[in-house]
mmCIF file of C-alpha atoms in Angstrom:
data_model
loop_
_atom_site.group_PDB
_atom_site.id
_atom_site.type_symbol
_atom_site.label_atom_id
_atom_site.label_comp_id
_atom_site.label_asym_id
_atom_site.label_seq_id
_atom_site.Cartn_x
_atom_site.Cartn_y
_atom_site.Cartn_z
ATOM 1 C CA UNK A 1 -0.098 5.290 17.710
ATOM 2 C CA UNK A 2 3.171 4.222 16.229
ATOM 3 C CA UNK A 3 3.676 4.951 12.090
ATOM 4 C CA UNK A 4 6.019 4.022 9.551
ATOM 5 C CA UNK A 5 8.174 7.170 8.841
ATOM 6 C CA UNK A 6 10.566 7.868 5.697
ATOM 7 C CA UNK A 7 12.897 10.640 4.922
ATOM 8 C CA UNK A 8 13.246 12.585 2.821
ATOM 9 C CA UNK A 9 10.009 13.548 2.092
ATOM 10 C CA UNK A 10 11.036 14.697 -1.652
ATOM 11 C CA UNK A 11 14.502 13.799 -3.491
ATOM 12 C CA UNK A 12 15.228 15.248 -6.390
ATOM 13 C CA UNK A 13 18.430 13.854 -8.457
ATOM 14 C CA UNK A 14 20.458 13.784 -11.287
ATOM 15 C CA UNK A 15 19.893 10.691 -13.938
ATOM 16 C CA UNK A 16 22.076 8.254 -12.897
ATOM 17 C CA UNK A 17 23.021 9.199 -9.408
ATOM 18 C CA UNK A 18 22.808 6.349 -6.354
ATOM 19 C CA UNK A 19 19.552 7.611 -4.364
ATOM 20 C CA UNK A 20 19.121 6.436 -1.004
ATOM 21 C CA UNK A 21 15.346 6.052 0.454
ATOM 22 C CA UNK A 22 15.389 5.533 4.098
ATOM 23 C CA UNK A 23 12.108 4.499 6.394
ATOM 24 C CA UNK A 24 11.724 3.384 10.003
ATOM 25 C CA UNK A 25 9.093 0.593 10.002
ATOM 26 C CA UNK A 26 6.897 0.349 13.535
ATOM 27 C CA UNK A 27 9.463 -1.104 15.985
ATOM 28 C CA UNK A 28 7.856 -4.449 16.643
ATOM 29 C CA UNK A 29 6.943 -5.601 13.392
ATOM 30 C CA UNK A 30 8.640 -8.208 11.249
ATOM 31 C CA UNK A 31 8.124 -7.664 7.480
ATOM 32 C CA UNK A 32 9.361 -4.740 5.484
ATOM 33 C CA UNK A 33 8.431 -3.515 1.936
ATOM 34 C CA UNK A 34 8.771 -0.932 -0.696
ATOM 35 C CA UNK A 35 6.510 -0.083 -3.046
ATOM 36 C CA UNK A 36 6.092 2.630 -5.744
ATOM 37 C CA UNK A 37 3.578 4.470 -7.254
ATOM 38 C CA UNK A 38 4.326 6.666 -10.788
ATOM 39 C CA UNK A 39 2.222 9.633 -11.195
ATOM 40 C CA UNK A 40 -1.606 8.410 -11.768
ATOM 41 C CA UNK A 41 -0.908 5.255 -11.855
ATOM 42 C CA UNK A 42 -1.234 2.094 -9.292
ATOM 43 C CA UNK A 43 0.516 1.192 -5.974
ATOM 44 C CA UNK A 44 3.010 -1.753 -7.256
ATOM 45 C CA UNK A 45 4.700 -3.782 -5.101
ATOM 46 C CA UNK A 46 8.825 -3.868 -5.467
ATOM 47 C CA UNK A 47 10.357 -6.258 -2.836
ATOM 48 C CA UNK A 48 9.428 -7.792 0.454
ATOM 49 C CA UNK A 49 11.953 -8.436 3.834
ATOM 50 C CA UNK A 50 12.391 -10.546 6.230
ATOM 51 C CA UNK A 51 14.831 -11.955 8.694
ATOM 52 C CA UNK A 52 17.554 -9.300 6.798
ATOM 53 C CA UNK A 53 17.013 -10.938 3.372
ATOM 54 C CA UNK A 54 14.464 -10.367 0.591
ATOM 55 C CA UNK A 55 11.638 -12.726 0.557
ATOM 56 C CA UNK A 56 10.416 -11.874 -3.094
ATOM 57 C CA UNK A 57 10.800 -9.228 -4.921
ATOM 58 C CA UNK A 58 9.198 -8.328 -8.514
ATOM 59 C CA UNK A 59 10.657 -7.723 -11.741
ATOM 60 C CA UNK A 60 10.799 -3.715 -11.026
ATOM 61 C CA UNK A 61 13.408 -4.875 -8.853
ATOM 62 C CA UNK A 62 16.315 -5.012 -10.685
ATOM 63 C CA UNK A 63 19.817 -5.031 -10.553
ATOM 64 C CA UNK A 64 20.087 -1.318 -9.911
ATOM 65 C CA UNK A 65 17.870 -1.699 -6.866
ATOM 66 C CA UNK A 66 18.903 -2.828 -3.305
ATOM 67 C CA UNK A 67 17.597 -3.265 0.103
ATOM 68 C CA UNK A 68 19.191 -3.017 3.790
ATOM 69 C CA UNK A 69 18.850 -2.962 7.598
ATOM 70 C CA UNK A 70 21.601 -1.805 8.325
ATOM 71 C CA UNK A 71 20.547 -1.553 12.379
ATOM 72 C CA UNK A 72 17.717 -2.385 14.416
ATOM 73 C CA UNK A 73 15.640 0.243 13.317
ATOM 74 C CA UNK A 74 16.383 1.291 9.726
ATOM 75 C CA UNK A 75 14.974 -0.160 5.833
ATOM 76 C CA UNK A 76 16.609 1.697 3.001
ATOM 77 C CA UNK A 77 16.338 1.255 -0.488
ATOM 78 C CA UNK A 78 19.060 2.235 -2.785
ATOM 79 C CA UNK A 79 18.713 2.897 -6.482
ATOM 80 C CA UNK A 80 22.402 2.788 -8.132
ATOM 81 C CA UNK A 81 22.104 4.887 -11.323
ATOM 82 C CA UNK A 82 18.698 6.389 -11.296
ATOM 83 C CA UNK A 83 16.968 6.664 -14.770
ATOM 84 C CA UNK A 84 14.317 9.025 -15.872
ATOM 85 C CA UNK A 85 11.788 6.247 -15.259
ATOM 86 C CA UNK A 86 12.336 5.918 -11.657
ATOM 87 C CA UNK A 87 10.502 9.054 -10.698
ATOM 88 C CA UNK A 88 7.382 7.934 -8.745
ATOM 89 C CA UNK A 89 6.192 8.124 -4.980
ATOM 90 C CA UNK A 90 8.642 5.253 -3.232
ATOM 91 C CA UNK A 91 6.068 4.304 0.237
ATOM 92 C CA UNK A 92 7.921 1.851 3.082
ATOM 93 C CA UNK A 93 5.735 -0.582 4.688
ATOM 94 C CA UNK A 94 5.565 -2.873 7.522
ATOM 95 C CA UNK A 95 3.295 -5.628 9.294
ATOM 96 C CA UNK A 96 3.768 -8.423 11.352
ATOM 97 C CA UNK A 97 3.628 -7.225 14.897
ATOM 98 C CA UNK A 98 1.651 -8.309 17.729
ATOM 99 C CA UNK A 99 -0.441 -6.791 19.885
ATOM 100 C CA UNK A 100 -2.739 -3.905 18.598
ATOM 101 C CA UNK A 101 -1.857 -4.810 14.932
ATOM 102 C CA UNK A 102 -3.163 -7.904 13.455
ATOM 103 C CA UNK A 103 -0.857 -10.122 11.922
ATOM 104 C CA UNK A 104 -0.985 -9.770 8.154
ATOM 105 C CA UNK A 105 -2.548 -5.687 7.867
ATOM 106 C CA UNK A 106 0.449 -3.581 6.396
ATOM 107 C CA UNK A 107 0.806 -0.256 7.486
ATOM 108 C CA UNK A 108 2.739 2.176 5.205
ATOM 109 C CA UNK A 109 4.912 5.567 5.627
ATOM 110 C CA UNK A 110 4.037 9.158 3.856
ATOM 111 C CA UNK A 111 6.262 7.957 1.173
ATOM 112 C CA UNK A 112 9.529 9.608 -0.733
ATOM 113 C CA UNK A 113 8.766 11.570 -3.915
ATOM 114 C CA UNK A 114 11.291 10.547 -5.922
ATOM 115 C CA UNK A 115 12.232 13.182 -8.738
ATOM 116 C CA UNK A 116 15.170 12.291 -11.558
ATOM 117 C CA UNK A 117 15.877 15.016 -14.125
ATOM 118 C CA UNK B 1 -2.765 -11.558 -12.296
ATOM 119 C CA UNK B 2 -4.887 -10.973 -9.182
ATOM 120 C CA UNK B 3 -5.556 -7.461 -9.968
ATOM 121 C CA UNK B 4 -7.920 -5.378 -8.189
ATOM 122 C CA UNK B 5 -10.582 -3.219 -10.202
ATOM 123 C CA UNK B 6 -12.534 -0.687 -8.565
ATOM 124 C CA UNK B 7 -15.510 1.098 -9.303
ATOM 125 C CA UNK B 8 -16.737 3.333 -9.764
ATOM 126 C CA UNK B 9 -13.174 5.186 -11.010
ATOM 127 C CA UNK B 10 -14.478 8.765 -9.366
ATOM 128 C CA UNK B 11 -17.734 9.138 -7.339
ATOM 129 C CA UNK B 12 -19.013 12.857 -6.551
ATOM 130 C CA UNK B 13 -21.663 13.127 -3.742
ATOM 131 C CA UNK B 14 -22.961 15.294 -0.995
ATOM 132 C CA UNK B 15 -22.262 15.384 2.802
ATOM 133 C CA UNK B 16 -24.416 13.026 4.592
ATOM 134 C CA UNK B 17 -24.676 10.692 1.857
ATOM 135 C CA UNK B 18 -23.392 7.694 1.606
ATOM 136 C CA UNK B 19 -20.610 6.768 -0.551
ATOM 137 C CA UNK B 20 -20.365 2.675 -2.116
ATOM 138 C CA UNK B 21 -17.369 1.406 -3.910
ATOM 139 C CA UNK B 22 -16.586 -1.845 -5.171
ATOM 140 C CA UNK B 23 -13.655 -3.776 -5.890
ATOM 141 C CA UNK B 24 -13.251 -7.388 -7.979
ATOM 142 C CA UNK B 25 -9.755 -9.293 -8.570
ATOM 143 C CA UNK B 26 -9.429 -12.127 -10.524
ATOM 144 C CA UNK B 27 -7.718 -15.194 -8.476
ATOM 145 C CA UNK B 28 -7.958 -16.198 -4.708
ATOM 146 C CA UNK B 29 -6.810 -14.390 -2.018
ATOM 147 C CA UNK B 30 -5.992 -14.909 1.679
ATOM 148 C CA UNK B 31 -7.319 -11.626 2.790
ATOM 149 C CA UNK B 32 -8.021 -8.031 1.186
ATOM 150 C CA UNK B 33 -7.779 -4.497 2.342
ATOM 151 C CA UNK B 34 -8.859 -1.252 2.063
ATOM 152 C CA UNK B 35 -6.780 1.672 1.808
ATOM 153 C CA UNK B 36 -6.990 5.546 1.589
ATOM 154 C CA UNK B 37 -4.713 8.576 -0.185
ATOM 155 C CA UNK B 38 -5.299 12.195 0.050
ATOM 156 C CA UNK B 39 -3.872 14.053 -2.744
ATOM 157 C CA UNK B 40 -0.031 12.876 -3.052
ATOM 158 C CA UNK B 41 -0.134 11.402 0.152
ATOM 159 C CA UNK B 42 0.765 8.214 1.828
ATOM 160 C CA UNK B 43 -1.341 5.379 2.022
ATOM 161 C CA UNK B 44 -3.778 5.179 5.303
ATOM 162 C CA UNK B 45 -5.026 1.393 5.969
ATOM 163 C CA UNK B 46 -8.343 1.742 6.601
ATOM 164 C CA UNK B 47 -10.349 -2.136 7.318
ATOM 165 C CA UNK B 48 -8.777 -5.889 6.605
ATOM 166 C CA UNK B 49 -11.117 -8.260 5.929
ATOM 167 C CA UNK B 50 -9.872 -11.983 5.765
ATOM 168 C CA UNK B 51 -11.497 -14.695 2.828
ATOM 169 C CA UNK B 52 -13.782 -16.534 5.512
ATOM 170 C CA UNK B 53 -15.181 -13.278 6.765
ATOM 171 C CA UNK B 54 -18.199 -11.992 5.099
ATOM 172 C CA UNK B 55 -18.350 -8.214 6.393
ATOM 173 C CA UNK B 56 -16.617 -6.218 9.038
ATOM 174 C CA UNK B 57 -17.233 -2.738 10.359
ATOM 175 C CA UNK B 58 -15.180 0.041 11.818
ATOM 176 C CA UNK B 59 -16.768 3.443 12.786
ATOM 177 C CA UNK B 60 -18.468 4.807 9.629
ATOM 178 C CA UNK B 61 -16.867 1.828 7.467
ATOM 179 C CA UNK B 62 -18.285 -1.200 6.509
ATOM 180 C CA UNK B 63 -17.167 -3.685 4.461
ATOM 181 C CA UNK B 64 -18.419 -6.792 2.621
ATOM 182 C CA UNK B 65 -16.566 -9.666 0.718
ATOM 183 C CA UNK B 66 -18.029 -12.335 -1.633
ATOM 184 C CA UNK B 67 -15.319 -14.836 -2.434
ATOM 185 C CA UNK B 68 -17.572 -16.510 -5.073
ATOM 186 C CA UNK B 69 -17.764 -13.402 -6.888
ATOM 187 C CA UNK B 70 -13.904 -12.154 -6.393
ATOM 188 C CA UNK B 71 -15.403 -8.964 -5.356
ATOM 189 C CA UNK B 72 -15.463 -6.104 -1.970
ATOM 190 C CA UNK B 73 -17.356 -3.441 -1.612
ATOM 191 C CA UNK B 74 -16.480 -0.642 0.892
ATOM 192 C CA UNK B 75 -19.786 1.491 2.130
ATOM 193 C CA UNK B 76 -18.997 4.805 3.859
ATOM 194 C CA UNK B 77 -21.853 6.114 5.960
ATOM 195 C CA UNK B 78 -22.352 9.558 6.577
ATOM 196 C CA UNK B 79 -19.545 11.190 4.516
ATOM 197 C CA UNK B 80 -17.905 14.049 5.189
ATOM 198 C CA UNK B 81 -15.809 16.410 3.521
ATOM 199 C CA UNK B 82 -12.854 15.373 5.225
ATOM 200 C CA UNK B 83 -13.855 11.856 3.215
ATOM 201 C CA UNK B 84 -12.985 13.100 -0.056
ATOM 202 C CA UNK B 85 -9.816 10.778 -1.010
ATOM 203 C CA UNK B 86 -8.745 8.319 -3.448
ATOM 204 C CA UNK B 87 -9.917 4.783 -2.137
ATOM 205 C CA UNK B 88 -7.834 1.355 -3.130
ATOM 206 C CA UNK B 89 -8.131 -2.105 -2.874
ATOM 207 C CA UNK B 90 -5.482 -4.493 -1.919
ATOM 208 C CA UNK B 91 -5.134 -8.170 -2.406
ATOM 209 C CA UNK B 92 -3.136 -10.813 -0.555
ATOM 210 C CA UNK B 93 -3.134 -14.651 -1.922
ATOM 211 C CA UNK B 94 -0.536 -15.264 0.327
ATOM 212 C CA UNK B 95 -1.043 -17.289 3.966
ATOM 213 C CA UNK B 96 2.252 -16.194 5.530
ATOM 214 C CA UNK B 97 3.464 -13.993 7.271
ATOM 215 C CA UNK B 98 5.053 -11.774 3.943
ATOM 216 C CA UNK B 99 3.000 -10.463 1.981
ATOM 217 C CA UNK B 100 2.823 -8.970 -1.658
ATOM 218 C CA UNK B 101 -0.208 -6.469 -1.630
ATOM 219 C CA UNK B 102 -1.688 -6.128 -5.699
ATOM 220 C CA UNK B 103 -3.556 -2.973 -5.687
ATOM 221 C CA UNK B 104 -6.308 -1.784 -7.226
ATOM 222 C CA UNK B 105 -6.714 1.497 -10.128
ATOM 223 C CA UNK B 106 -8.632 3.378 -6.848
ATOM 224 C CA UNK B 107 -12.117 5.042 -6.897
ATOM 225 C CA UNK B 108 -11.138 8.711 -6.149
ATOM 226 C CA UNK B 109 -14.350 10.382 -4.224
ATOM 227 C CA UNK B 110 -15.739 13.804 -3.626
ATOM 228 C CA UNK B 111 -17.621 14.748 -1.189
ATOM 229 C CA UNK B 112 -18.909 18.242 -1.263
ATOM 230 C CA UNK B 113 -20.008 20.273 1.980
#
């Protein structure tokens, strides 16, 4: 059955180095996301794609954060100049295929553990 | 907002038993889903259920919605140790085709051989 994937699977970094979070959504979906998840806390939503722009995005999603597809296959997220408060579990998601997968269920990756020191 | 609460927050039962968690959110929603995390894992979608269905089932799962209440309540039959997982709730008010899931605070259950 085809999965989201992301790499890598744990990044640890210096505060404020550029970070780069990559996924592969399932190949015939549509919409794209990133979401994050801090240590015991909930899933929160940070920025939806589609069409190779943002559709919304939430007010995580600042200035230091940026999204791409930069081919057919690839999401990333970059953060610029990580801070200490960016440390959480960063999960890629898709939906919006056809077929097996009904239009509006989102399907996300393993997620990145994001680490800043 | 159009959080998602669920309850109860942890739930501790045997194999065989079944497990029952509920979920409310505050403001209308085009659909709502059900999700699943092992221990610092990703996030496994486990049933949608749109706002004009009432209840939907898949294998052990079943789940109901009452839009006049805000609230969902998954029902695992059966459980197994292989259950035992944190359980979330996601809401969707929107009717396109993007989507900004609002998650719930997750009932995290144990289920003991």
């Amino acid at each position: 059955e085809p999965e989201v994937t992301q790499t890598p699977s744990h990044q640890v970094t210096q505060m404020g180095q550029e970070v780069i979070l990559r996924c592969v959504p399932i190949s015939n979906h549509l919409y794209f996301y990133w979401y994050r998840q801090i240590l015991g806390q909930k899933v929160e939503f940070l920025v939806s794609f589609y069409n190779n722009e943002i559709s919304e995005k939430s007010e995580i999603f600042d200035d230091q954060f940026s999204v791409e597809r930069p081919d057919g296959s690839n999401f990333t997220l970059k953060i610029r100049s990580t801070k200490l408060e960016d440390s959480a579990m960063y999960f890629c998601a898709s939906s919006g295929g056809t077929g097996y997968t009904s239009y509006n269920e989102q399907f996300f990756g393993p997620g990145t553990r994001l680490t800043v020191l | 907002s159009q959080q998602g609460e669920e309850d109860p927050q942890a739930l501790s039962i045997q194999e065989g038993e079944n497990a029952t968690m509920n979920c409310s959110y505050k403001t209308s929603i085009n659909n709502l889903q059900w999700y699943r995390q092992n221990s610092g894992r990703g996030l496994v979608h486990l049933i949608l259920i749109r706002s004009n269905e009432r209840e939907k089932h898949s294998g052990r799962l079943r789940v109901t919605l009452d839009t006049s209440k805000k609230s969902s309540s998954l029902l695992i039959t059966a459980s197994r140790a292989a259950d035992t997982a944190s359980y979330f709730c996601a809401t969707d008010a929107r009717n396109t085709g993007f989507q900004k899931l609002v998650f719930g605070t997750g009932t995290r259950l144990l289920v003991s051989p």
